[in-house]
Amino acid sequence: MTKKPRNESLRGYYFIVLGGRRMNRKYVVPKAGMVITEDTSFLPGVYYFFEEEGITIGSSNIIIDGNGAVFIGGKMKGKNKESQNIDEFSYGYSKQAKDDSLGFNGIAVYSKNTENVTIKNLSAKNFEIGLKLENCMNFKIHNNNFSYNYHNPDHGWDEHEDLGGIVLYYSHNCVVENNKANNVWNGLTIRNGNKNIVKNNDFSHTSNVGLRLWHGCENEFFHNDFSWGIRKEPYEVHARDSSCVLIETGSNNNKFIKNDMRFGGDGLFIRSLNGWMSTGNYFEENDTSFANNNAIEAWDEGNTYVRNKANFSSYGFWLGNSDNTVLIENEV
């Protein structure tokens, strides 16, 4: 059986002494650009990654325990730039998606083509993205805090690339539980990801959306806080297409149970700008009230809404092009 290569950082171990007794647990000091290839427990503390790379998970079947370690990224701020496309309904992608004037930099934790990994008890802020996975499977992501990464409340109507708390690309069968990502652009982005379970997370107070789901199918969302996904100036009527939950592009057969989607631009927005509908989704006992625009806005057919709340908004349900839609015992 071939042994996995050691992390270079493990050449120096740290031990904790409690009550005069040395604990036999090995702790690692995280360093910029480190590649983790075996079970790793970080030494508790605050670590600065200013204008440097974060860490990469380079192996499957391992556990990374942050033990409360905090990674702080960032870079020197450039000149201020004006918000992009502040006119309503422009829908373009910003040519200045990474605004240097904001000072965010890099990815705190990154992995590609790995599986069966646990990431827990870690915090990261001032990065463009807290955690990014590509082509990964069976990750367990829990008790992490990815707040205060890329955040831009002054941005216009146009779209950014995927920045903020947690970004999952082509990643499946992951469990995302008891994490936080507040004051970020997107709390959680799932793009081309299926059969993930997302529960008991706080992805509230975002400048774009709490959740963005793009071509993600058969995912399940239980008891999450996606509230306060909103971006607008006090004088504006509409909220620049920000929302608590945004579903797009063939995101089918997902389940949403008892999530908080209040106080958003929209509470729940199912849109199909490219003409690809999202259908077969089931929403039960979510609260989408107090939206600046619409509590629930859907352009797509074949979805089911049971006992949701959609109060105190411009419209409770705005259902354009929503043939074969089922509504049962909702409160508007």
XYZ file of C-alpha atoms in Angstrom:
332
model
C 0.000 0.000 0.000
C 1.489 3.347 -1.060
C 1.713 6.021 1.615
C 0.377 9.491 0.876
C 3.042 12.219 0.709
C 3.383 14.302 3.850
C 2.481 17.972 3.965
C 5.669 20.030 4.022
C 4.216 21.945 6.963
C 4.107 18.801 9.079
C 7.856 18.898 9.574
C 7.155 21.095 12.582
C 4.533 19.677 14.968
C 2.914 21.598 17.793
C 1.449 20.102 20.942
C -0.987 21.574 23.452
C -0.241 21.383 27.166
C -3.281 21.292 29.446
C -3.041 20.936 33.207
C 0.631 20.062 33.001
C -0.052 17.184 30.587
C 0.991 17.268 26.967
C -1.809 16.373 24.579
C -0.691 13.972 21.869
C -2.626 15.710 19.137
C -0.475 17.186 16.359
C -1.239 20.738 15.223
C -0.122 22.353 11.965
C 0.572 26.027 11.288
C -1.176 26.923 7.994
C 0.939 28.664 5.351
C 0.167 30.402 2.079
C 0.111 28.005 -0.858
C 0.117 24.897 1.346
C -1.178 21.683 -0.250
C -2.912 19.380 2.255
C -2.587 15.669 1.510
C -3.372 13.980 4.842
C -5.509 14.431 7.955
C -4.666 17.876 9.329
C -5.533 19.829 12.484
C -4.537 23.481 12.420
C -3.030 25.233 15.410
C -5.697 27.675 16.688
C -4.861 31.286 15.840
C -5.165 34.076 13.284
C -3.166 33.684 10.067
C -2.545 36.383 7.482
C -2.623 35.610 3.756
C -2.405 39.221 2.592
C -1.713 39.246 -1.165
C -0.866 35.530 -0.940
C -2.516 32.250 -1.907
C -4.763 30.281 0.416
C -4.497 26.521 0.939
C -5.327 23.664 -1.440
C -6.758 20.269 -0.546
C -4.811 17.922 -2.783
C -5.960 14.463 -1.691
C -9.128 12.469 -1.045
C -10.285 10.664 2.100
C -8.934 13.165 4.626
C -10.200 15.411 7.448
C -9.222 19.062 7.858
C -10.037 20.495 11.298
C -9.523 24.239 11.593
C -9.871 24.199 15.407
C -11.114 27.781 15.172
C -8.204 29.012 13.043
C -8.940 32.229 11.122
C -7.462 32.963 7.682
C -7.368 36.654 6.709
C -6.751 37.510 3.067
C -6.820 40.775 1.138
C -4.698 43.048 -1.014
C -3.929 46.719 -1.445
C -6.970 48.643 -2.596
C -6.963 50.253 -6.006
C -8.823 53.334 -7.167
C -12.557 53.454 -6.552
C -14.747 52.408 -9.456
C -18.324 53.349 -10.141
C -21.082 50.776 -9.873
C -21.728 48.946 -13.143
C -25.007 49.199 -15.054
C -27.232 50.833 -12.474
C -30.130 50.999 -14.966
C -32.851 48.448 -14.314
C -32.922 45.130 -16.161
C -29.518 45.358 -17.866
C -28.614 41.771 -16.899
C -25.129 41.939 -18.430
C -21.987 40.484 -16.836
C -19.704 43.120 -15.399
C -16.390 43.681 -17.185
C -15.001 44.741 -13.808
C -16.246 41.774 -11.807
C -13.228 41.904 -9.496
C -13.242 45.461 -8.232
C -9.707 46.196 -7.008
C -10.970 49.088 -4.916
C -12.556 46.602 -2.495
C -9.350 44.829 -1.504
C -10.494 41.175 -1.589
C -8.052 38.575 -2.898
C -7.852 34.908 -3.836
C -9.482 31.750 -2.494
C -9.033 30.711 1.134
C -9.591 26.953 0.609
C -9.648 25.244 -2.795
C -9.935 21.670 -4.037
C -10.368 19.971 -7.405
C -11.020 16.336 -8.340
C -11.109 15.037 -4.753
C -13.710 13.160 -2.702
C -14.612 12.046 0.817
C -13.126 15.105 2.523
C -14.300 16.803 5.726
C -13.702 20.525 6.301
C -14.725 21.839 9.724
C -14.191 24.558 12.327
C -12.421 27.000 10.007
C -12.957 30.720 9.381
C -11.784 32.816 6.434
C -12.422 36.440 5.475
C -11.208 39.135 3.076
C -10.849 36.620 0.231
C -12.786 36.695 -3.049
C -14.088 33.217 -2.166
C -14.012 31.428 1.182
C -14.266 27.846 -0.124
C -14.305 26.683 -3.748
C -14.699 23.075 -4.929
C -14.501 21.846 -8.522
C -15.393 18.321 -9.644
C -15.572 17.066 -6.064
C -17.813 14.484 -4.405
C -18.929 13.488 -0.926
C -17.507 16.467 0.945
C -18.691 17.242 4.471
C -18.519 20.977 5.095
C -19.649 21.946 8.567
C -19.189 24.492 11.351
C -17.165 26.889 9.184
C -17.483 30.663 8.944
C -16.877 32.240 5.531
C -18.338 35.661 6.325
C -16.821 38.977 5.185
C -15.437 37.694 1.917
C -16.270 39.435 -1.385
C -19.153 41.844 -0.713
C -20.357 44.712 -2.882
C -23.624 46.404 -1.822
C -22.957 49.288 -4.255
C -22.773 47.128 -7.382
C -25.293 47.791 -10.149
C -27.793 45.523 -11.896
C -25.275 43.527 -13.885
C -24.032 40.104 -12.786
C -20.716 39.206 -11.210
C -18.865 35.974 -11.570
C -19.443 33.651 -8.594
C -17.810 35.189 -5.539
C -18.474 35.185 -1.798
C -18.784 32.424 0.789
C -18.935 28.890 -0.680
C -18.783 28.020 -4.398
C -19.442 24.457 -5.613
C -18.813 23.669 -9.307
C -19.683 20.216 -10.687
C -19.665 18.894 -7.110
C -22.146 16.260 -5.987
C -23.368 14.405 -2.905
C -21.884 16.968 -0.523
C -23.302 17.877 2.904
C -23.142 21.579 3.802
C -24.271 22.014 7.416
C -24.068 24.616 10.211
C -21.892 27.077 8.271
C -22.054 30.871 8.121
C -21.424 33.262 5.248
C -22.757 36.741 6.017
C -21.819 40.058 4.404
C -20.705 38.405 1.164
C -21.825 38.603 -2.488
C -23.353 35.086 -2.619
C -23.622 32.980 0.513
C -23.653 29.675 -1.394
C -23.322 29.057 -5.128
C -24.071 25.621 -6.597
C -23.398 25.413 -10.323
C -23.865 22.082 -12.140
C -24.114 20.242 -8.822
C -26.551 17.469 -7.938
C -27.816 15.630 -4.873
C -26.222 17.922 -2.306
C -27.783 18.398 1.135
C -27.722 21.912 2.599
C -29.121 22.344 6.113
C -29.028 24.615 9.144
C -26.721 27.209 7.554
C -26.752 30.989 7.950
C -26.265 32.528 4.491
C -28.065 35.772 5.294
C -27.240 39.472 4.737
C -25.767 39.186 1.247
C -25.308 41.832 -1.431
C -26.535 39.527 -4.209
C -28.147 36.254 -3.086
C -28.107 33.876 -0.148
C -28.247 30.918 -2.581
C -27.599 30.787 -6.307
C -28.543 27.489 -7.933
C -27.571 27.087 -11.599
C -28.254 23.769 -13.354
C -28.374 21.954 -10.019
C -30.775 19.034 -9.654
C -32.133 16.885 -6.817
C -30.520 19.043 -4.125
C -32.214 19.420 -0.735
C -32.334 22.556 1.424
C -33.622 22.371 5.008
C -33.844 25.030 7.740
C -31.390 27.509 6.206
C -31.341 31.259 6.758
C -31.120 32.919 3.337
C -32.721 36.189 4.501
C -31.702 39.752 3.616
C -30.404 39.016 0.124
C -30.822 42.566 -1.126
C -28.897 45.296 -2.969
C -30.480 48.721 -3.495
C -30.130 52.415 -2.770
C -32.768 54.118 -0.593
C -34.180 56.020 -3.589
C -34.574 52.954 -5.809
C -37.910 51.246 -6.400
C -36.477 47.857 -7.362
C -33.695 45.943 -5.662
C -31.291 45.345 -8.572
C -32.363 41.724 -9.012
C -30.871 40.660 -5.719
C -32.800 37.924 -3.911
C -32.607 35.499 -1.053
C -32.728 32.447 -3.349
C -32.102 32.540 -7.112
C -32.775 29.416 -9.230
C -31.808 29.237 -12.918
C -30.955 27.156 -15.982
C -32.495 23.718 -15.676
C -32.315 23.396 -11.894
C -34.894 20.633 -11.560
C -36.430 18.476 -8.834
C -34.912 20.308 -5.882
C -36.566 20.399 -2.472
C -36.796 23.443 -0.148
C -38.260 22.898 3.332
C -38.641 25.532 6.092
C -36.033 28.019 4.879
C -35.968 31.715 5.804
C -36.125 33.850 2.661
C -37.446 37.098 4.176
C -36.404 40.714 3.549
C -34.849 40.102 0.120
C -34.986 41.957 -3.162
C -37.146 38.975 -4.055
C -37.639 36.212 -1.544
C -37.499 33.400 -4.098
C -36.752 34.060 -7.763
C -36.925 31.333 -10.454
C -35.811 32.899 -13.714
C -34.883 31.671 -17.190
C -33.029 34.451 -18.975
C -31.592 31.907 -21.415
C -34.937 30.175 -21.970
C -34.005 27.055 -19.987
C -36.731 26.473 -17.419
C -36.295 25.019 -13.943
C -39.125 22.581 -13.188
C -40.257 19.927 -10.734
C -39.093 21.878 -7.686
C -40.940 21.552 -4.375
C -41.244 24.349 -1.784
C -42.851 23.711 1.605
C -43.227 26.016 4.638
C -40.630 28.562 3.546
C -41.098 32.197 4.576
C -40.462 34.625 1.705
C -42.182 37.663 3.245
C -41.090 41.311 3.369
C -39.499 41.263 -0.088
C -38.797 44.638 -1.661
C -40.093 43.327 -5.008
C -41.938 39.996 -5.000
C -42.021 37.398 -2.272
C -42.015 34.626 -4.900
C -41.349 35.379 -8.560
C -41.255 32.524 -11.052
C -41.014 32.459 -14.838
C -40.992 28.655 -15.040
C -43.589 25.931 -15.128
C -44.196 22.751 -13.183
C -43.218 23.758 -9.641
C -45.138 23.099 -6.407
C -45.669 25.464 -3.452
C -47.171 24.134 -0.212
C -47.869 26.183 2.957
C -45.331 28.916 2.231
C -45.657 32.489 3.525
C -45.479 35.327 0.998
C -46.626 38.409 2.891
C -45.858 42.163 2.904
C -44.304 42.352 -0.582
C -45.165 44.002 -3.911
C -46.671 40.686 -5.004
C -46.960 37.528 -2.949
C -46.757 35.238 -5.979
C -45.779 36.608 -9.393
C -46.168 33.657 -11.753
C -45.500 34.531 -15.367
C -45.241 31.631 -17.828
C -45.800 29.235 -14.914
C -48.036 26.613 -16.491
C -48.804 23.447 -14.506
C -47.922 25.097 -11.197
C -49.463 23.815 -7.949
C -50.225 26.071 -4.965
C -51.631 24.560 -1.759
C -52.445 26.384 1.499
C -49.994 29.247 1.004
C -50.397 32.502 2.957
C -50.341 35.724 0.964
